[in-house]
mmCIF file of C-alpha atoms and ligand atoms in Angstrom:
data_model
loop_
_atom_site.group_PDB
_atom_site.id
_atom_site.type_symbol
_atom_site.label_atom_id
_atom_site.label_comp_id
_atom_site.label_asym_id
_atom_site.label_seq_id
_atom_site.Cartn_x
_atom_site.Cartn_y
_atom_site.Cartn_z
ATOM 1 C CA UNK A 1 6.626 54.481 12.305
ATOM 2 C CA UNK A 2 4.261 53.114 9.021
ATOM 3 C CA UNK A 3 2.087 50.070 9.991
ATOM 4 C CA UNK A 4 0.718 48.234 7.074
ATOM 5 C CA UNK A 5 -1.503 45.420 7.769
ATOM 6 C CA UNK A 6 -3.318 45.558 4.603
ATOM 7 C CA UNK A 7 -2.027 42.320 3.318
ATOM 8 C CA UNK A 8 0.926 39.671 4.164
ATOM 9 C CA UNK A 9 1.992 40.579 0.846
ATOM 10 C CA UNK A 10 3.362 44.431 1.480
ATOM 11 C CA UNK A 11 6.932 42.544 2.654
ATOM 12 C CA UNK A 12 9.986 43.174 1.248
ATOM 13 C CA UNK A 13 13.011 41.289 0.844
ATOM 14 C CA UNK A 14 15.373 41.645 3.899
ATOM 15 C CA UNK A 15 19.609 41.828 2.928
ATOM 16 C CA UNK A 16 20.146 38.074 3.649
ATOM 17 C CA UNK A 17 17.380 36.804 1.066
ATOM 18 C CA UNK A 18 18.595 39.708 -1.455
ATOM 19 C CA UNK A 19 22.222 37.805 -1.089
ATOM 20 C CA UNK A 20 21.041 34.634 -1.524
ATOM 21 C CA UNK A 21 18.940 36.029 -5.065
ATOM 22 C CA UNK A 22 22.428 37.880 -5.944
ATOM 23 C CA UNK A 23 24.834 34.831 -5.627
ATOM 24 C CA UNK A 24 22.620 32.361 -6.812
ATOM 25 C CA UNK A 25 23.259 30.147 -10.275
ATOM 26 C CA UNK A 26 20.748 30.704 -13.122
ATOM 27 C CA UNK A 27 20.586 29.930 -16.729
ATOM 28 C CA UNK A 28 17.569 30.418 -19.015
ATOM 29 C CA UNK A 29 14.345 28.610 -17.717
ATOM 30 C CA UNK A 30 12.565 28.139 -20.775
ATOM 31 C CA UNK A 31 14.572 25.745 -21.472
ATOM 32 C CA UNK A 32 15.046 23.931 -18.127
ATOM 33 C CA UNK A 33 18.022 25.119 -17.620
ATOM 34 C CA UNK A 34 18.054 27.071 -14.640
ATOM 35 C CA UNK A 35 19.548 24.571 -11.959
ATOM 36 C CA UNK A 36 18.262 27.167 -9.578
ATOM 37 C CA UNK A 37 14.427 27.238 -10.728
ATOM 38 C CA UNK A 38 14.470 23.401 -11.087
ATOM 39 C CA UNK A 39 15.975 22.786 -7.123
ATOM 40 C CA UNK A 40 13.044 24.881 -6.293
ATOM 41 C CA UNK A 41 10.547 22.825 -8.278
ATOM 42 C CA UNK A 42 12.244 19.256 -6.988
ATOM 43 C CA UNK A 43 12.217 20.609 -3.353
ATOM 44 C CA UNK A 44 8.481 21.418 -3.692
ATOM 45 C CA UNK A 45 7.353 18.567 -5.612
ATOM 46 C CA UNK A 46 9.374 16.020 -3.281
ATOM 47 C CA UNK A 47 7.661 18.295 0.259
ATOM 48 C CA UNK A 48 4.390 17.829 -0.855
ATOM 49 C CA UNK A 49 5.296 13.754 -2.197
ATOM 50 C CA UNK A 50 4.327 14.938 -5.487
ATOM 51 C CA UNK A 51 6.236 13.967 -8.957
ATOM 52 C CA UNK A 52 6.136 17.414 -10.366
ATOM 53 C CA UNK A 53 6.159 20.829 -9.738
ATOM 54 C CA UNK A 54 6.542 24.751 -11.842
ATOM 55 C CA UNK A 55 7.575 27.850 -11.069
ATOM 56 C CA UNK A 56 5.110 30.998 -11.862
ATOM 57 C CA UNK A 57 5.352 34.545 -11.551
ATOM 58 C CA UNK A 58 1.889 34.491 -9.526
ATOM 59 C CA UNK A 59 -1.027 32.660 -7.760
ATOM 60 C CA UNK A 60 -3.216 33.992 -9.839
ATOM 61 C CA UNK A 61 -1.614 32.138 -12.905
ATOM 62 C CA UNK A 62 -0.579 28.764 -11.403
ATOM 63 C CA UNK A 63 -4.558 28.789 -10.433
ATOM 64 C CA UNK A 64 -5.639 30.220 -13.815
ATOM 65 C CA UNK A 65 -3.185 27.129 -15.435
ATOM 66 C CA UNK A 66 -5.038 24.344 -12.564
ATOM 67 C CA UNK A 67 -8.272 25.162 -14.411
ATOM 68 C CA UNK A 68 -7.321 24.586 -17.783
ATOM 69 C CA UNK A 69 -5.197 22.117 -17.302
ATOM 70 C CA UNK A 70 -8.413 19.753 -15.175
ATOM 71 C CA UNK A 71 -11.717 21.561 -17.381
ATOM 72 C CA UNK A 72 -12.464 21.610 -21.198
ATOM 73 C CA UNK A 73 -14.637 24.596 -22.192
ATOM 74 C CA UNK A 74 -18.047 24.772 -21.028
ATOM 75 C CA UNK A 75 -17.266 22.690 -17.933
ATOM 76 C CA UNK A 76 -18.171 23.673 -14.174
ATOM 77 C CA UNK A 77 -16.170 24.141 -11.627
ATOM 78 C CA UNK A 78 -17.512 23.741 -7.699
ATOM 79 C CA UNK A 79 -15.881 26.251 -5.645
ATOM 80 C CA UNK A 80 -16.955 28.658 -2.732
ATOM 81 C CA UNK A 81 -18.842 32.048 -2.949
ATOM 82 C CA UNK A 82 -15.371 33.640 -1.348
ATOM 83 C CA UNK A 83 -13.392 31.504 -4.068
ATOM 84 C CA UNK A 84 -9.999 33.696 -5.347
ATOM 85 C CA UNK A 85 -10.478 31.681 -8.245
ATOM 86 C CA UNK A 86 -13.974 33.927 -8.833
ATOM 87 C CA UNK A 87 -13.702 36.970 -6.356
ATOM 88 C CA UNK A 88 -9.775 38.023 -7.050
ATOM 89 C CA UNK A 89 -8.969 36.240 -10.804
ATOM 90 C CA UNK A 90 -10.138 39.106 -12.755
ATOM 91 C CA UNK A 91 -12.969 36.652 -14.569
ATOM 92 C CA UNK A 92 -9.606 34.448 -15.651
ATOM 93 C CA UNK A 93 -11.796 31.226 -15.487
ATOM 94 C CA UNK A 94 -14.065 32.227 -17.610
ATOM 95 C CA UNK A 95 -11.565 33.796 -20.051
ATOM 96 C CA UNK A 96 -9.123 31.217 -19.738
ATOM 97 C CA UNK A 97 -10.845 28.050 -19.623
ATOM 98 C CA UNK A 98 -14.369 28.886 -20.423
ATOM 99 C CA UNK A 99 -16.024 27.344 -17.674
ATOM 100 C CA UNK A 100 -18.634 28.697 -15.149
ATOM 101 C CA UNK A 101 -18.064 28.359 -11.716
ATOM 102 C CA UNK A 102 -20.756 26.970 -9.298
ATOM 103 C CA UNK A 103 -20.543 28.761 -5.995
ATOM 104 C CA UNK A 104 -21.341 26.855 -2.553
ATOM 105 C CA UNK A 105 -22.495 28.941 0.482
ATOM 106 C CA UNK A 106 -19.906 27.811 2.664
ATOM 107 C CA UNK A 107 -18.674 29.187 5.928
ATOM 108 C CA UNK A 108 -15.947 31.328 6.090
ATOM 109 C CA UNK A 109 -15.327 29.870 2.764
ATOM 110 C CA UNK A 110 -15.071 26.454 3.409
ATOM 111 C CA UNK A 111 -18.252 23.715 3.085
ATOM 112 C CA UNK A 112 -19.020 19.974 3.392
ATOM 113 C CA UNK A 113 -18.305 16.810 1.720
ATOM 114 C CA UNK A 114 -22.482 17.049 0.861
ATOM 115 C CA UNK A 115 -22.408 20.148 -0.416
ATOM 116 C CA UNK A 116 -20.147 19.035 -3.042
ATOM 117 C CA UNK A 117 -22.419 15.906 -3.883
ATOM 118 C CA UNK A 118 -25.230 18.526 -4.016
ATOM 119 C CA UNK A 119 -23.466 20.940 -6.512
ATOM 120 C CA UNK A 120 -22.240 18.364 -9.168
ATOM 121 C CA UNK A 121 -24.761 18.658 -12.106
ATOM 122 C CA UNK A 122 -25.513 14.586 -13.367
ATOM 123 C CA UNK A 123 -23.259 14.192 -16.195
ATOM 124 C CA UNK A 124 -25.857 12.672 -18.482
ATOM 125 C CA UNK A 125 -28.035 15.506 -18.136
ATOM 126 C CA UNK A 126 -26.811 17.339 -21.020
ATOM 127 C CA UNK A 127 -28.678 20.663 -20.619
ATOM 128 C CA UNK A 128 -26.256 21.645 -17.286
ATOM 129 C CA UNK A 129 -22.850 22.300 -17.428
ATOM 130 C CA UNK A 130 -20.479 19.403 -16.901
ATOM 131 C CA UNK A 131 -19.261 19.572 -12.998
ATOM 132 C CA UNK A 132 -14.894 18.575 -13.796
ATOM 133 C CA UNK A 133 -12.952 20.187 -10.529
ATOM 134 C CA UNK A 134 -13.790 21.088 -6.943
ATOM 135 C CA UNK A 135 -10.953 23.773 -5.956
ATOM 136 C CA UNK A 136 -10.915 24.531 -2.522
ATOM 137 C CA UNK A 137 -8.723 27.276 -0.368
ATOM 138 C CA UNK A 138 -6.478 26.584 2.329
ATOM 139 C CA UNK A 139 -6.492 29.079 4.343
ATOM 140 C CA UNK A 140 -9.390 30.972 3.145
ATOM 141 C CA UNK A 141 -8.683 34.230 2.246
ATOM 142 C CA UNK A 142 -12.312 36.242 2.367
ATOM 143 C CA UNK A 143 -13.083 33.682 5.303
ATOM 144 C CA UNK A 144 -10.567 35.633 7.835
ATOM 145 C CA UNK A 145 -7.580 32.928 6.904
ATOM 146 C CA UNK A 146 -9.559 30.097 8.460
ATOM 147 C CA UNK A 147 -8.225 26.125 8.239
ATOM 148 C CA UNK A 148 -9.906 23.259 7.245
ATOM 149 C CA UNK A 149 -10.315 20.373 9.084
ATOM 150 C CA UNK A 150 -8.395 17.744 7.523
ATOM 151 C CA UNK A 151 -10.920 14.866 7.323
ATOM 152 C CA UNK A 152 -13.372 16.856 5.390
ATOM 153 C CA UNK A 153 -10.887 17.325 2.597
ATOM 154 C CA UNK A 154 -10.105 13.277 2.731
ATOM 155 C CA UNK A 155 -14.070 12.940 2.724
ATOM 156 C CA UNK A 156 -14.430 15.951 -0.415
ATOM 157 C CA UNK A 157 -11.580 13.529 -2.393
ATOM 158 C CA UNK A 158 -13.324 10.790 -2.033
ATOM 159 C CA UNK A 159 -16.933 12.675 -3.591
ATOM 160 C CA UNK A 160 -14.378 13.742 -6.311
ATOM 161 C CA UNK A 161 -13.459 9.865 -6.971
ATOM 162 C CA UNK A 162 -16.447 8.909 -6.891
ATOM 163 C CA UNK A 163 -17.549 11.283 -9.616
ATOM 164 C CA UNK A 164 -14.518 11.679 -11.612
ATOM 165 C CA UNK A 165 -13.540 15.097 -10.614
ATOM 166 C CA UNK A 166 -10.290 17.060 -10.023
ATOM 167 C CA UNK A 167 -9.524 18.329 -6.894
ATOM 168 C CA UNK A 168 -7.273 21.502 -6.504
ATOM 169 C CA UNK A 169 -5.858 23.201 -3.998
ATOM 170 C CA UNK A 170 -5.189 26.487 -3.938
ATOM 171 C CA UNK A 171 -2.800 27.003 -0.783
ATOM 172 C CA UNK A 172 -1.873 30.714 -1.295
ATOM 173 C CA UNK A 173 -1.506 30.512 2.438
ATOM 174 C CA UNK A 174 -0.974 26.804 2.909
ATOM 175 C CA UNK A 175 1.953 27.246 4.775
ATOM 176 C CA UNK A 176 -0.089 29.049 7.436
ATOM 177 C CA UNK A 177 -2.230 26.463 7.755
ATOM 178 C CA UNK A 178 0.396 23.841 8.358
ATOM 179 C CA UNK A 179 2.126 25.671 10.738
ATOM 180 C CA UNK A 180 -1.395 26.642 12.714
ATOM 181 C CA UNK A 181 -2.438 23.217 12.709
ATOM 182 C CA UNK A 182 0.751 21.356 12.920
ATOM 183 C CA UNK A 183 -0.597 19.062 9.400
ATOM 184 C CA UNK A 184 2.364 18.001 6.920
ATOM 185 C CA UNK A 185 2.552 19.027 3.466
ATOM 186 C CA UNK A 186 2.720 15.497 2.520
ATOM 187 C CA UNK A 187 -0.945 15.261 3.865
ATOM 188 C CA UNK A 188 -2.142 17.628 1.415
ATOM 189 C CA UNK A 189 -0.036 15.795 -2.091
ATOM 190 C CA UNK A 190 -1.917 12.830 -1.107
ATOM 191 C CA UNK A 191 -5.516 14.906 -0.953
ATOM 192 C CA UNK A 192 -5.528 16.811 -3.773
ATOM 193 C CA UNK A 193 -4.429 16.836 -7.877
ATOM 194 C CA UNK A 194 -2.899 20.186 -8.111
ATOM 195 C CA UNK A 195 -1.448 22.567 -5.617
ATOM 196 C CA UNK A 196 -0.173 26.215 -5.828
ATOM 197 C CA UNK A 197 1.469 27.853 -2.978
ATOM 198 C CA UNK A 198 2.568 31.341 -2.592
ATOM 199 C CA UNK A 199 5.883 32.576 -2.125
ATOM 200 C CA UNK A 200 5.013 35.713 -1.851
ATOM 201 C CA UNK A 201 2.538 36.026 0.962
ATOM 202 C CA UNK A 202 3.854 35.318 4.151
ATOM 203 C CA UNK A 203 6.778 33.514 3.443
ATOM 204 C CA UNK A 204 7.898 36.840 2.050
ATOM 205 C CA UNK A 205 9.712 36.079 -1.061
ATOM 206 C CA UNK A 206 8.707 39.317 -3.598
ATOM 207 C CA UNK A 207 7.197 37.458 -6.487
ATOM 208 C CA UNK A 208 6.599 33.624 -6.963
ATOM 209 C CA UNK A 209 4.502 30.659 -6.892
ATOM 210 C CA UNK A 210 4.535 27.166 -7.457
ATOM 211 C CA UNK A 211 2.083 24.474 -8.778
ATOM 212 C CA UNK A 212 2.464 21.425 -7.677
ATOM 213 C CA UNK A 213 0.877 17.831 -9.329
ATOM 214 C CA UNK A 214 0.695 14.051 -10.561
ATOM 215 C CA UNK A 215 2.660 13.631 -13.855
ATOM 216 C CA UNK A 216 0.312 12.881 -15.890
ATOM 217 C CA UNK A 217 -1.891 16.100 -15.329
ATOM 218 C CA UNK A 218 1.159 18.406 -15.192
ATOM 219 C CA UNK A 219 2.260 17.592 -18.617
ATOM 220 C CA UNK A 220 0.717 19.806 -20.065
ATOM 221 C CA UNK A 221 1.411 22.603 -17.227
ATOM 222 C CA UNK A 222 4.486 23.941 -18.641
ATOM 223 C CA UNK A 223 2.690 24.640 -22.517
ATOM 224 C CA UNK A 224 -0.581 26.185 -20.994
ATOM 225 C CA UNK A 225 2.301 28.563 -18.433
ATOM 226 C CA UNK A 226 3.695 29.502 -22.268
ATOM 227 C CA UNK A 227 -0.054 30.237 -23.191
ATOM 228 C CA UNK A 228 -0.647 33.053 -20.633
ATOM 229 C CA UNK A 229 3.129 34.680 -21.449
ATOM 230 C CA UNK A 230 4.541 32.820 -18.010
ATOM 231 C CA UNK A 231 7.625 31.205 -19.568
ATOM 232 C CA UNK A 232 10.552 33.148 -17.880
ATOM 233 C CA UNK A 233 14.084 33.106 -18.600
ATOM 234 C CA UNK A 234 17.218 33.379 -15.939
ATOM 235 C CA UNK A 235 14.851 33.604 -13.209
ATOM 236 C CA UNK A 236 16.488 31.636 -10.799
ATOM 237 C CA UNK A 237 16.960 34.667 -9.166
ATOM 238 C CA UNK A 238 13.240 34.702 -8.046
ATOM 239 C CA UNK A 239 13.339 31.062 -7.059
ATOM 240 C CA UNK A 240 16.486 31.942 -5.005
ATOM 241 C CA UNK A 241 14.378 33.632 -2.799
ATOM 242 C CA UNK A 242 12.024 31.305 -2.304
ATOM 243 C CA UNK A 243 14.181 28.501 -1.644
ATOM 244 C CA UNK A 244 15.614 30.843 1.326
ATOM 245 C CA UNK A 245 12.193 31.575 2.539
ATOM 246 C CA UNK A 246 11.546 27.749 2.906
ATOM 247 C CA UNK A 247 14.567 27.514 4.923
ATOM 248 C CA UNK A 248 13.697 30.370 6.944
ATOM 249 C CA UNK A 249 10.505 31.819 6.953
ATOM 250 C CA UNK A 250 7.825 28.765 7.190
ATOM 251 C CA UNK A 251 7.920 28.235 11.315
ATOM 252 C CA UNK A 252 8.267 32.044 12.160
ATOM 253 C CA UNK A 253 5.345 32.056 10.865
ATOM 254 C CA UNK A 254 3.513 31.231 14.293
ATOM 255 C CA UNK A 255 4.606 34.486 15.252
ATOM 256 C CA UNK A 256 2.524 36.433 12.873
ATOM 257 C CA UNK A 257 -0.470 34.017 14.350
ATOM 258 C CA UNK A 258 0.294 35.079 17.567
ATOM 259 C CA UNK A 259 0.232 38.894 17.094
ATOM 260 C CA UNK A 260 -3.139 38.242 14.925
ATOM 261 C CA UNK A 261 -4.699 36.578 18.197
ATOM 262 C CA UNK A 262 -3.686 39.326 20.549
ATOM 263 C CA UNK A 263 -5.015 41.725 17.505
ATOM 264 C CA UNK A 264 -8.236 39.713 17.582
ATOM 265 C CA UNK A 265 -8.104 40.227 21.778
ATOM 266 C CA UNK A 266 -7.724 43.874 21.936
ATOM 267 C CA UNK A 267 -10.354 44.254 19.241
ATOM 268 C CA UNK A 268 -12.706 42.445 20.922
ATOM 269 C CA UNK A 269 -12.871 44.283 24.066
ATOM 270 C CA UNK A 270 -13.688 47.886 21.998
ATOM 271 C CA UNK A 271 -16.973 49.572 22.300
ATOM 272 C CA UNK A 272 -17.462 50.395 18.748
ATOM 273 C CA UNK A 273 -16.177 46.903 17.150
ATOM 274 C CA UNK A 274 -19.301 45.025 16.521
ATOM 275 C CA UNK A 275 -18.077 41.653 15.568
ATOM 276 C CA UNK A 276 -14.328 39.700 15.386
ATOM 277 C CA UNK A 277 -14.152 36.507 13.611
ATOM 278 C CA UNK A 278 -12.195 33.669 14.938
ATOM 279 C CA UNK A 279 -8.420 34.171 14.159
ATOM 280 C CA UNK A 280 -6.558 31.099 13.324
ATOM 281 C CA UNK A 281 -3.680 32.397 11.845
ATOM 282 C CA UNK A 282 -2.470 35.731 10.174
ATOM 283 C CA UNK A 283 -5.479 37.396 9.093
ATOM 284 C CA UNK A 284 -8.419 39.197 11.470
ATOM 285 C CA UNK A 285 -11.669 40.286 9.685
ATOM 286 C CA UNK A 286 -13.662 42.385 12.076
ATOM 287 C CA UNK A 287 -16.920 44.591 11.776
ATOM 288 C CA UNK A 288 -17.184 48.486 13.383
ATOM 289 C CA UNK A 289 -20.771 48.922 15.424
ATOM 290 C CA UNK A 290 -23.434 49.690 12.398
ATOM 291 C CA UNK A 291 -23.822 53.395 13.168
ATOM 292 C CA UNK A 292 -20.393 53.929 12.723
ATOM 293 C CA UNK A 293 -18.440 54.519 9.177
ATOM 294 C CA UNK A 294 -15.593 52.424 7.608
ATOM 295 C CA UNK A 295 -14.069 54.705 5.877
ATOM 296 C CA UNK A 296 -13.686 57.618 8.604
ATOM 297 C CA UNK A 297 -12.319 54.447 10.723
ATOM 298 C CA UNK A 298 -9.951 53.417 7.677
ATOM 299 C CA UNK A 299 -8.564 57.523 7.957
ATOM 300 C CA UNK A 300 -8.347 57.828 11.010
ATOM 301 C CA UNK A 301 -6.203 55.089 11.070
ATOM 302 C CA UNK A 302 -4.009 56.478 8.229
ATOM 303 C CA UNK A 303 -3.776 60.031 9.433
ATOM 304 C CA UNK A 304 -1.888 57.627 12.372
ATOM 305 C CA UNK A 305 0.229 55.942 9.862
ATOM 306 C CA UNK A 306 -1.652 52.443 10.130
ATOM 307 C CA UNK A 307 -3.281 51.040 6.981
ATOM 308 C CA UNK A 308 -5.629 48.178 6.962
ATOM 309 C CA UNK A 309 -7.703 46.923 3.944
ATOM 310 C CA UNK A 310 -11.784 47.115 3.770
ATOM 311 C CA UNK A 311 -13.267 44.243 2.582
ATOM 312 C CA UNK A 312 -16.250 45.419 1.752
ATOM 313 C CA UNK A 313 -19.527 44.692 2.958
ATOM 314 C CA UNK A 314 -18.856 46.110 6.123
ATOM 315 C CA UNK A 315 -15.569 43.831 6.738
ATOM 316 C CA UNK A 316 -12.197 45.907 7.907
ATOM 317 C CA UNK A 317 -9.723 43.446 7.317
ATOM 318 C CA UNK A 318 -5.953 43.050 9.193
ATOM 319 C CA UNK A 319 -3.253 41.137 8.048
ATOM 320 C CA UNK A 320 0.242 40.493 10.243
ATOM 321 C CA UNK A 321 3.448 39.570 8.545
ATOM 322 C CA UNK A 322 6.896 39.038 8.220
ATOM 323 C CA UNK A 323 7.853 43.224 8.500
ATOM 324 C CA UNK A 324 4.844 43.745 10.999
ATOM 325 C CA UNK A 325 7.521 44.260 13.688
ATOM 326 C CA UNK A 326 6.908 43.717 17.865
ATOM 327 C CA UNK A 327 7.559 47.745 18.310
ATOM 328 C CA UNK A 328 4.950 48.185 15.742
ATOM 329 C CA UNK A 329 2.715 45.473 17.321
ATOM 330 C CA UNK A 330 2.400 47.053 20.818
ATOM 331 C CA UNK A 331 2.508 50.623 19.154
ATOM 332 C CA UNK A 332 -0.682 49.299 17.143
ATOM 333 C CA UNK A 333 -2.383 47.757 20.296
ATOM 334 C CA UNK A 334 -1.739 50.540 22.517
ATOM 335 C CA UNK A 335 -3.295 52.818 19.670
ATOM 336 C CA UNK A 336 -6.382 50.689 19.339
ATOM 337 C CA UNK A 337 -7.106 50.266 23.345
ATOM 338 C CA UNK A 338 -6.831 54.357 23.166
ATOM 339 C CA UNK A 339 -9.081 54.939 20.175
ATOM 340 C CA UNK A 340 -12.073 57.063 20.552
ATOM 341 C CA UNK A 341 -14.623 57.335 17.481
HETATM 342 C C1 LIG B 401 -2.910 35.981 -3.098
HETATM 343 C C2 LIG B 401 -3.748 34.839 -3.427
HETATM 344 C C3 LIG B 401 -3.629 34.164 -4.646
HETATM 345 C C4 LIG B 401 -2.656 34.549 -5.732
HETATM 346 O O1 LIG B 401 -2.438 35.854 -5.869
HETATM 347 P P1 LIG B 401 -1.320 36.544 -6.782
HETATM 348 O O2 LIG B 401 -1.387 37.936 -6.307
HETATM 349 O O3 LIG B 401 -1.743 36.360 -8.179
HETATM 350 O O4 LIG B 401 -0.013 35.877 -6.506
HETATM 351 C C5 LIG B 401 -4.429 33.071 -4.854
HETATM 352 N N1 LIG B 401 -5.288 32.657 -3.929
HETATM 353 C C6 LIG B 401 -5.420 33.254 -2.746
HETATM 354 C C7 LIG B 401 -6.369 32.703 -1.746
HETATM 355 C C8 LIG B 401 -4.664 34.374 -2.446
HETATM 356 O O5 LIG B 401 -4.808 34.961 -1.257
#
């Protein structure tokens, strides 16, 4: 048996969402015509009360497209030190959009309402950058797949009204957070600008994302998607898949949660695990004792066919999903409770 909990993205597509890709209607998307693509887009757009919504063939550019689409070059955008936007985007913001990014030293990569206020530069002092989005990540990633608490998002919009900002989400794992704290997408459209979601993480589609906005700011969504080489053709066979996962994959995913928690349990009680950070939903980012080394821990593990991802810094990281199975669940805790280093 192979366990990989290195990310919710290892997944592959099970026979029932591979029919549903096969038998599905496409035609070429470029130029709106795939009735397939555009029922995923209207069933997005309409969950999250939102007037408009595009496919894309990854998070990375339905974020990279968020940031052009709300900055002009030179601009600043407030995000956390963990951001995926400035971590994970290769330096796209930069190349992309030419803006700088002005990290906050959140917690587990999320921060307050004040923080913002404190990290927008005054826009009439010209020698800073100009401060034009807040982006935010729900759940964090590098923060161990933490939630924010709703009301400080409601308070952050509010700073961003205030001062004339955009406000973007990037929900990667937004469905986790949903589903862990029992919110509505709905809540969200009315919170933020912009919003891409994942397909591909844990609802387990094997490519596509979605960005999700007010009409007026997602006008220009489909030319900048063009820009970066995004415009597709008959792939209404991708969005097939995700309109399947939405039917079947969103509440399940309490039971990756679930296993994370009882991951985050076993771990907890070990000798040489120094420190497990709160699990909320799918992800569990843990450090060994210091004496001890990551990556014997990390081969050890492998030479036992079980593969989890280092963070760095110290940070192991675990990740349950849609193919981490219950046999390979109680295999992995019985291994753990038995380790010896
Ligand atoms: C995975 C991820 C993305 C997008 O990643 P792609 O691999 O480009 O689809 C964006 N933000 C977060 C927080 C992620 O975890």
């Amino acid at each position: 048996m192979k366990i990989d909990l290195r990310s919710d993205t290892v997944t592959k597509p099970t026979k029932k969402m591979l029919d549903s890709m096969m038998y599905t209607q496409v035609g070429d998307d470029v130029y709106k015509e795939d009735p397939t693509v555009n029922a995923l887009e209207e069933r997005l757009a309409k969950m999250f009360g939102k007037p408009k919504a595009l496919f894309f063939p990854s998070g990375t550019m339905a974020n990279q497209t968020a940031i052009k689409l709300h900055t002009q070059p030179g601009d600043q955008v407030i995000c956390d030190k963990d951001a995926h936007i400035y971590n994970y985007e290769g330096g796209g913001a930069s190349f992309n959009s030419g803006v700088s990014c002005k990290l906050i030293n959140g917690s587990r990569g999320m921060f307050t309402a004040e923080q913002v206020i404190e990290a927008i530069n005054p826009p009439d002092f010209y020698h800073s950058p100009l401060t034009s989005l807040v982006e935010i990540e729900n759940t964090t990633n590098r923060g161990g797949g933490a939630c924010w608490d709703f009301e400080e998002l409601k308070k952050i919009r509010t700073v961003c009204n205030t001062h004339n900002l955009g406000f973007h989400l990037d929900g990667a794992r937004i469905w986790n957070a949903l589903v862990a704290k029992n919110e509505t997408a709905k809540d969200y459209g009315k919170v933020f600008d912009t919003i891409s979601v994942c397909l591909s993480k844990g609802l387990g589609c094997p490519i596509g994302s979605v960005l999700i906005g007010d009409e007026a700011i997602m006008e220009n969504a489909i030319r900048i998607r063009k820009i970066l080489g995004g415009g597709m053709r008959q792939v209404g066979y991708l969005a097939a898949a995700g309109i399947y996962a939405l039917d079947n994959n969103i509440e399940r995913l309490a039971e990756d949660h679930k296993k994370a928690k009882e991951i985050e349990t076993v771990l907890s009680k070990l000798f040489f695990v120094k420190k497990v950070e709160p699990v909320e939903t799918n992800i569990v980012i843990f450090e060994l004792q210091d004496q001890l080394n990551d990556s014997n821990f990390l081969k050890t593990l492998e030479n036992n066919n079980i593969r989890i991802s280092s963070m760095g810094q110290g940070k192991l990281r675990i990740v349950t999903h849609l193919d981490y199975t219950n046999d390979m669940h109680n295999h992995f805790l019985i291994f753990l409770k038995n380790m010896r280093l």
